[in-house]
Short mmCIF file of C-alpha atoms in Angstrom, two decimals:
data_model
loop_
_atom_site.label_atom_id
_atom_site.label_comp_id
_atom_site.label_asym_id
_atom_site.label_seq_id
_atom_site.Cartn_x
_atom_site.Cartn_y
_atom_site.Cartn_z
CA MET F 8 -81.15 -54.45 -3.39
CA ARG F 9 -81.79 -53.25 -6.88
CA SER F 10 -80.12 -50.00 -7.99
CA PRO F 11 -82.59 -47.12 -8.47
CA ARG F 12 -83.53 -46.62 -12.12
CA TYR F 13 -84.12 -43.43 -14.08
CA THR F 14 -86.52 -42.98 -16.99
CA VAL F 15 -85.76 -40.47 -19.72
CA LEU F 16 -88.70 -39.39 -21.96
CA ILE F 17 -87.98 -38.37 -25.53
CA ALA F 18 -90.95 -36.84 -27.41
CA ASN F 19 -91.25 -36.17 -31.16
CA ARG F 20 -93.15 -32.89 -31.61
CA SER F 21 -94.16 -33.69 -35.15
CA THR F 22 -95.72 -37.06 -34.53
CA GLY F 23 -96.32 -36.82 -30.79
CA ALA F 24 -94.59 -40.15 -30.29
CA VAL F 25 -92.92 -40.56 -26.93
CA ARG F 26 -90.00 -42.86 -26.26
CA ARG F 27 -88.85 -43.98 -22.84
CA LEU F 28 -85.27 -44.75 -21.97
CA THR F 29 -84.79 -46.36 -18.62
CA VAL F 30 -81.27 -46.58 -17.17
CA SER F 31 -79.93 -47.54 -13.80
CA ARG F 32 -78.15 -45.08 -11.54
CA ARG F 33 -75.04 -47.27 -11.69
CA LEU F 34 -74.88 -46.86 -15.48
CA VAL F 35 -75.34 -43.10 -15.19
CA PHE F 36 -72.54 -42.82 -12.62
CA GLY F 37 -70.30 -45.05 -14.76
CA ALA F 38 -70.85 -42.93 -17.85
CA GLY F 39 -70.17 -39.77 -15.84
CA ALA F 40 -67.01 -41.24 -14.43
CA ILE F 41 -65.84 -42.11 -17.91
CA LEU F 42 -66.57 -38.59 -19.13
CA LEU F 43 -64.67 -37.12 -16.19
CA ALA F 44 -61.70 -39.50 -16.62
CA LEU F 45 -61.41 -39.06 -20.40
CA PRO F 46 -59.46 -35.73 -20.27
CA VAL F 47 -57.12 -37.21 -17.69
CA LEU F 48 -56.46 -40.24 -19.86
CA ILE F 49 -55.91 -38.06 -22.90
CA GLY F 50 -53.48 -35.91 -20.87
CA LEU F 51 -51.57 -38.95 -19.67
CA GLY F 52 -51.31 -40.24 -23.23
CA ALA F 53 -50.05 -36.88 -24.47
CA ALA F 54 -47.51 -36.74 -21.65
CA GLY F 55 -46.24 -40.19 -22.62
CA ALA F 56 -45.92 -39.14 -26.26
CA VAL F 57 -44.04 -36.00 -25.25
CA GLN F 58 -41.72 -38.05 -23.05
CA ASN F 59 -41.04 -40.43 -25.94
CA GLU F 60 -40.35 -37.47 -28.23
CA VAL F 61 -38.02 -35.92 -25.66
CA THR F 62 -36.17 -39.23 -25.33
CA THR F 63 -35.87 -39.50 -29.13
CA LEU F 64 -34.67 -35.90 -29.44
CA THR F 65 -32.12 -36.43 -26.67
CA ALA F 66 -30.73 -39.52 -28.41
CA THR F 67 -30.65 -37.69 -31.74
CA ASN F 68 -28.91 -34.71 -30.16
CA GLU F 69 -26.28 -36.98 -28.59
CA MET F 70 -25.69 -38.68 -31.93
CA LEU F 71 -25.34 -35.30 -33.68
CA ARG F 72 -22.93 -34.11 -30.99
CA THR F 73 -20.79 -37.23 -31.47
CA GLU F 74 -20.86 -36.80 -35.25
CA ASN F 75 -19.98 -33.12 -34.87
CA ASP F 76 -17.01 -33.98 -32.63
CA SER F 77 -15.82 -36.58 -35.16
CA TYR F 78 -16.30 -34.10 -38.00
CA ARG F 79 -14.33 -31.46 -36.08
CA ASP F 80 -11.51 -33.90 -35.32
CA ALA F 81 -11.33 -35.16 -38.92
CA THR F 82 -11.43 -31.62 -40.30
CA GLY F 83 -8.68 -30.55 -37.89
CA GLU F 84 -6.52 -33.49 -38.95
CA LEU F 85 -6.95 -32.67 -42.63
CA ALA F 86 -6.21 -29.00 -41.92
CA ASN F 87 -3.02 -29.97 -40.08
CA GLN F 88 -1.92 -32.16 -42.99
CA ILE F 89 -2.62 -29.35 -45.45
CA SER F 90 -0.68 -26.89 -43.27
CA ALA F 91 2.27 -29.31 -43.00
CA LEU F 92 2.36 -29.81 -46.79
CA GLN F 93 2.17 -26.06 -47.40
CA SER F 94 5.06 -25.55 -44.97
CA ALA F 95 7.10 -28.25 -46.73
CA LEU F 96 6.30 -26.61 -50.08
CA SER F 97 7.53 -23.26 -48.76
CA ASP F 98 10.72 -24.83 -47.36
CA LEU F 99 11.46 -26.54 -50.68
CA THR F 100 10.95 -23.27 -52.53
CA ASP F 101 13.43 -21.55 -50.20
CA GLN F 102 15.96 -24.36 -50.67
CA ALA F 103 15.66 -24.09 -54.44
CA GLU F 104 17.52 -20.77 -54.48
CA LEU F 105 20.95 -21.20 -56.09
CA ASP F 106 23.98 -19.03 -55.45
CA PRO F 107 24.25 -16.03 -57.84
CA GLU F 108 27.31 -17.35 -59.72
CA THR F 109 25.70 -20.72 -60.44
CA LYS F 110 22.45 -19.05 -61.48
CA ALA F 111 24.37 -16.77 -63.83
CA ALA F 112 26.23 -19.72 -65.38
CA ILE F 113 23.00 -21.70 -65.88
CA ALA F 114 21.33 -18.65 -67.41
CA ARG F 115 24.06 -18.56 -70.09
CA LEU F 116 23.45 -22.17 -71.14
CA PRO F 117 21.43 -22.69 -74.32
CA ALA F 118 17.66 -22.70 -73.73
CA VAL F 119 17.39 -26.30 -74.97
CA ILE F 120 19.66 -27.42 -72.12
CA ARG F 121 17.85 -25.37 -69.47
CA SER F 122 14.50 -26.75 -70.59
CA ARG F 123 15.64 -30.26 -69.69
CA ALA F 124 15.71 -29.25 -66.03
CA VAL F 125 12.27 -27.63 -66.01
CA GLY F 126 9.40 -29.85 -64.81
CA GLY F 127 5.80 -29.85 -65.98
CA GLY F 128 4.41 -28.31 -62.78
CA SER F 129 0.91 -29.15 -61.66
CA SER F 130 -1.73 -26.89 -63.16
CA ALA F 131 -4.45 -28.06 -60.79
CA SER F 132 -6.03 -25.31 -58.69
CA ALA F 133 -7.29 -25.51 -55.15
CA PRO F 134 -11.04 -26.23 -54.84
CA ILE F 135 -13.40 -23.65 -53.34
CA VAL F 136 -15.40 -24.53 -50.20
CA ARG F 137 -18.93 -23.06 -50.19
CA ALA F 138 -20.87 -22.32 -47.02
CA ASP F 139 -23.75 -24.65 -48.03
CA GLU F 140 -21.52 -27.72 -48.43
CA THR F 141 -22.48 -30.85 -46.46
CA PRO F 142 -19.89 -32.45 -44.12
CA GLU F 143 -19.36 -35.27 -46.62
CA SER F 144 -18.74 -32.90 -49.51
CA THR F 145 -16.53 -30.70 -47.32
CA PHE F 146 -14.41 -33.74 -46.46
CA GLY F 147 -14.19 -34.48 -50.18
CA ILE F 148 -13.10 -30.93 -50.94
CA LEU F 149 -10.46 -30.94 -48.18
CA ARG F 150 -9.13 -34.29 -49.41
CA GLY F 151 -9.07 -32.86 -52.93
CA LEU F 152 -7.10 -29.86 -51.68
CA LEU F 153 -4.73 -32.21 -49.89
CA GLY F 154 -4.23 -34.12 -53.14
CA VAL F 155 -3.57 -30.90 -55.07
CA ILE F 156 -0.91 -29.79 -52.58
CA GLU F 157 0.70 -33.26 -52.55
CA THR F 158 0.85 -33.20 -56.36
CA ARG F 159 2.28 -29.69 -56.36
CA LEU F 160 4.82 -30.69 -53.69
CA ALA F 161 5.98 -33.65 -55.79
CA SER F 162 6.21 -31.39 -58.85
CA VAL F 163 8.22 -28.73 -56.99
CA ARG F 164 10.50 -31.39 -55.50
CA THR F 165 11.12 -32.79 -59.00
CA ASP F 166 11.83 -29.30 -60.38
CA ILE F 167 14.24 -28.56 -57.54
CA GLU F 168 16.03 -31.88 -57.98
CA ASN F 169 16.35 -31.28 -61.73
CA LYS F 170 17.65 -27.74 -61.25
CA ALA F 171 20.10 -28.91 -58.60
CA ALA F 172 21.30 -31.64 -60.98
CA LEU F 173 21.74 -29.07 -63.77
CA ALA F 174 23.67 -26.82 -61.37
CA ARG F 175 26.00 -29.71 -60.53
CA ALA F 176 26.37 -30.52 -64.25
CA THR F 177 27.21 -26.95 -65.33
CA PRO F 178 31.00 -26.48 -65.83
CA SER F 179 31.49 -23.28 -63.88
CA ILE F 180 35.04 -23.28 -62.40
CA TRP F 181 38.50 -22.99 -63.93
CA PRO F 182 40.00 -26.46 -64.42
CA VAL F 183 43.55 -25.42 -63.56
CA THR F 184 45.44 -22.56 -61.97
CA GLY F 185 47.39 -20.78 -64.72
CA TRP F 186 47.09 -18.03 -67.31
CA LEU F 187 45.01 -17.90 -70.47
CA SER F 188 47.28 -18.28 -73.52
CA SER F 189 44.66 -18.88 -76.22
CA SER F 190 40.93 -18.09 -76.33
CA PHE F 191 37.92 -19.76 -77.90
CA GLY F 192 37.22 -18.97 -81.54
CA GLU F 193 39.19 -17.88 -84.61
CA ARG F 194 42.99 -17.70 -84.26
CA ARG F 195 46.22 -18.51 -86.16
CA ASP F 196 47.39 -22.09 -85.88
CA PRO F 197 50.58 -22.07 -83.71
CA PHE F 198 52.22 -24.64 -86.00
CA THR F 199 51.22 -23.44 -89.49
CA GLY F 200 50.26 -19.80 -88.91
CA GLU F 201 47.09 -20.39 -90.95
CA PRO F 202 43.62 -19.21 -89.79
CA ASP F 203 42.13 -21.81 -87.50
CA PHE F 204 39.12 -22.28 -85.24
CA HIS F 205 40.10 -23.06 -81.66
CA PRO F 206 37.24 -25.03 -79.97
CA GLY F 207 38.36 -24.37 -76.40
CA LEU F 208 40.75 -22.53 -74.10
CA ASP F 209 44.50 -23.03 -73.68
CA ILE F 210 45.55 -22.42 -70.07
CA SER F 211 49.31 -22.36 -69.56
CA ALA F 212 50.61 -23.89 -66.33
CA ASN F 213 53.62 -25.79 -65.04
CA ARG F 214 53.91 -29.46 -65.91
CA GLY F 215 52.24 -31.62 -63.25
CA THR F 216 49.81 -28.93 -62.06
CA PRO F 217 46.56 -30.69 -60.99
CA VAL F 218 43.65 -30.47 -63.43
CA ARG F 219 40.20 -30.53 -61.84
CA ALA F 220 36.74 -31.53 -63.06
CA THR F 221 34.65 -28.42 -63.61
CA ALA F 222 31.32 -30.12 -62.86
CA ASP F 223 29.91 -33.45 -61.67
CA GLY F 224 29.82 -36.25 -64.23
CA VAL F 225 31.12 -39.60 -65.42
CA VAL F 226 34.49 -40.09 -67.12
CA THR F 227 33.91 -41.45 -70.63
CA GLN F 228 37.51 -41.23 -71.90
CA ALA F 229 40.95 -41.36 -70.27
CA ALA F 230 43.45 -42.25 -72.98
CA TYR F 231 45.73 -40.91 -75.67
CA ASN F 232 43.65 -39.19 -78.36
CA GLY F 233 45.60 -37.94 -81.39
CA SER F 234 46.37 -34.24 -81.37
CA TYR F 235 44.80 -33.91 -77.91
CA GLY F 236 47.48 -36.19 -76.48
CA ASN F 237 46.51 -37.69 -73.16
CA SER F 238 42.88 -36.67 -72.90
CA VAL F 239 40.07 -37.01 -70.38
CA MET F 240 36.44 -36.53 -71.35
CA ILE F 241 33.56 -36.22 -68.87
CA ASP F 242 29.84 -36.57 -69.56
CA HIS F 243 27.88 -34.27 -67.23
CA GLY F 244 24.40 -35.12 -68.47
CA PHE F 245 21.88 -32.71 -69.96
CA GLY F 246 23.87 -32.87 -73.23
CA ILE F 247 26.95 -31.25 -71.62
CA SER F 248 30.48 -32.72 -71.73
CA THR F 249 34.02 -31.44 -71.17
CA ARG F 250 37.38 -32.40 -72.68
CA PHE F 251 40.85 -31.92 -71.13
CA GLY F 252 43.86 -32.34 -73.44
CA HIS F 253 47.69 -32.51 -73.45
CA LEU F 254 47.80 -34.10 -69.96
CA SER F 255 51.03 -35.52 -68.61
CA GLY F 256 49.13 -38.15 -66.62
CA PHE F 257 45.71 -39.36 -65.51
CA ALA F 258 44.03 -39.30 -62.08
CA ALA F 259 40.68 -40.72 -63.23
CA ARG F 260 39.54 -43.79 -65.11
CA VAL F 261 36.70 -44.52 -67.54
CA GLY F 262 33.40 -45.08 -65.77
CA GLN F 263 34.44 -43.17 -62.66
CA ARG F 264 31.96 -40.65 -61.25
CA VAL F 265 33.66 -37.39 -60.40
CA HIS F 266 32.55 -34.23 -58.66
CA ARG F 267 33.34 -30.61 -59.32
CA GLY F 268 36.85 -29.93 -58.03
CA ASP F 269 38.10 -33.56 -58.16
CA VAL F 270 41.59 -33.98 -59.66
CA ILE F 271 41.32 -35.91 -62.95
CA GLY F 272 44.84 -35.43 -64.40
CA TYR F 273 47.93 -33.26 -64.61
CA VAL F 274 49.12 -30.53 -66.97
CA GLY F 275 51.52 -31.68 -69.70
CA ALA F 276 52.45 -31.15 -73.34
CA THR F 277 51.41 -34.43 -74.98
CA GLY F 278 49.92 -34.51 -78.46
CA ARG F 279 49.99 -31.42 -80.65
CA ALA F 280 51.34 -28.90 -78.16
CA THR F 281 54.16 -26.35 -78.25
CA SER F 282 54.51 -26.02 -74.47
CA SER F 283 53.10 -27.22 -71.18
CA HIS F 284 49.44 -26.22 -70.97
CA LEU F 285 45.86 -27.55 -70.64
CA HIS F 286 43.49 -27.54 -73.58
CA TYR F 287 39.95 -27.25 -72.14
CA GLU F 288 36.70 -27.65 -74.09
CA ILE F 289 33.00 -27.56 -73.29
CA LEU F 290 30.69 -29.39 -75.68
CA VAL F 291 26.93 -28.77 -75.67
CA MET F 292 24.93 -31.29 -77.69
CA GLY F 293 28.25 -32.29 -79.28
CA ARG F 294 29.14 -28.77 -80.43
CA PRO F 295 31.91 -26.51 -79.02
CA PHE F 296 30.68 -23.93 -76.51
CA ASN F 297 32.74 -20.97 -75.30
CA PRO F 298 33.91 -21.90 -71.76
CA MET F 299 34.34 -18.21 -70.87
CA ARG F 300 30.55 -17.88 -70.84
CA LEU F 301 30.31 -20.29 -67.89
CA LEU F 302 33.53 -19.76 -65.92
CA THR F 303 32.80 -17.97 -62.65
CA ARG F 304 35.82 -18.52 -60.40
CA PRO F 305 39.25 -20.19 -60.44
#
């Protein structure tokens, strides 16, 4: 059975022409169904797009959360390293403090000697972190700060080691137990009575009394040496050396490393001496230096 048909008349008022459009009821119902279904289809498409966007945003959010956790962990690790280095720097600074007597003795050394124990010190300053920095640039800044502290730590450690070495090399104790019989400077020669410059101290003591190194160093001489008689000479580094004369015997040999307080010989009267005593000199850059300026304790 044929589907009923509908005729639509379209008239042109200007020309009076009439046009007929004949359609079947099936076509009309189909077109209506399409018109009714179109909003539904559009809605379903929009819902699918929204779902896809939600899925994409969820994945992106998860990725950002993971990156944020990694960023937090990495930042925390760098912060811990920076804190540990700062703590080590503080500890080193505390350890650098010398006892008052040693500090006083070092302070009386010539400036040219003290300068040899002073390091260059890092002049780098810590970078500033701005609020608008990206994670990558923040990591770079933190690593830069870490590098600055590491450099400063190495510089401080070097300074401390140099100062400690200078403290060990500074002749600051009496070399022998006795009494001072002749001071440093101008005096009358005990043999001729003429004016004479005495480049050290004469410390009277009984023959055989132990003579001790007044600072750490290396023995460069242990032999008979003219008017000094049996003589020991020690190089302490930093341009500082000491000489011990008129010894009755030796307790150290050339090339031996000695420490402050080690016995290096014994009091005698060898060489140009009128009685048993120790002649003690300090030489700074090869020139006589008054030992009384550095002596702190027997």
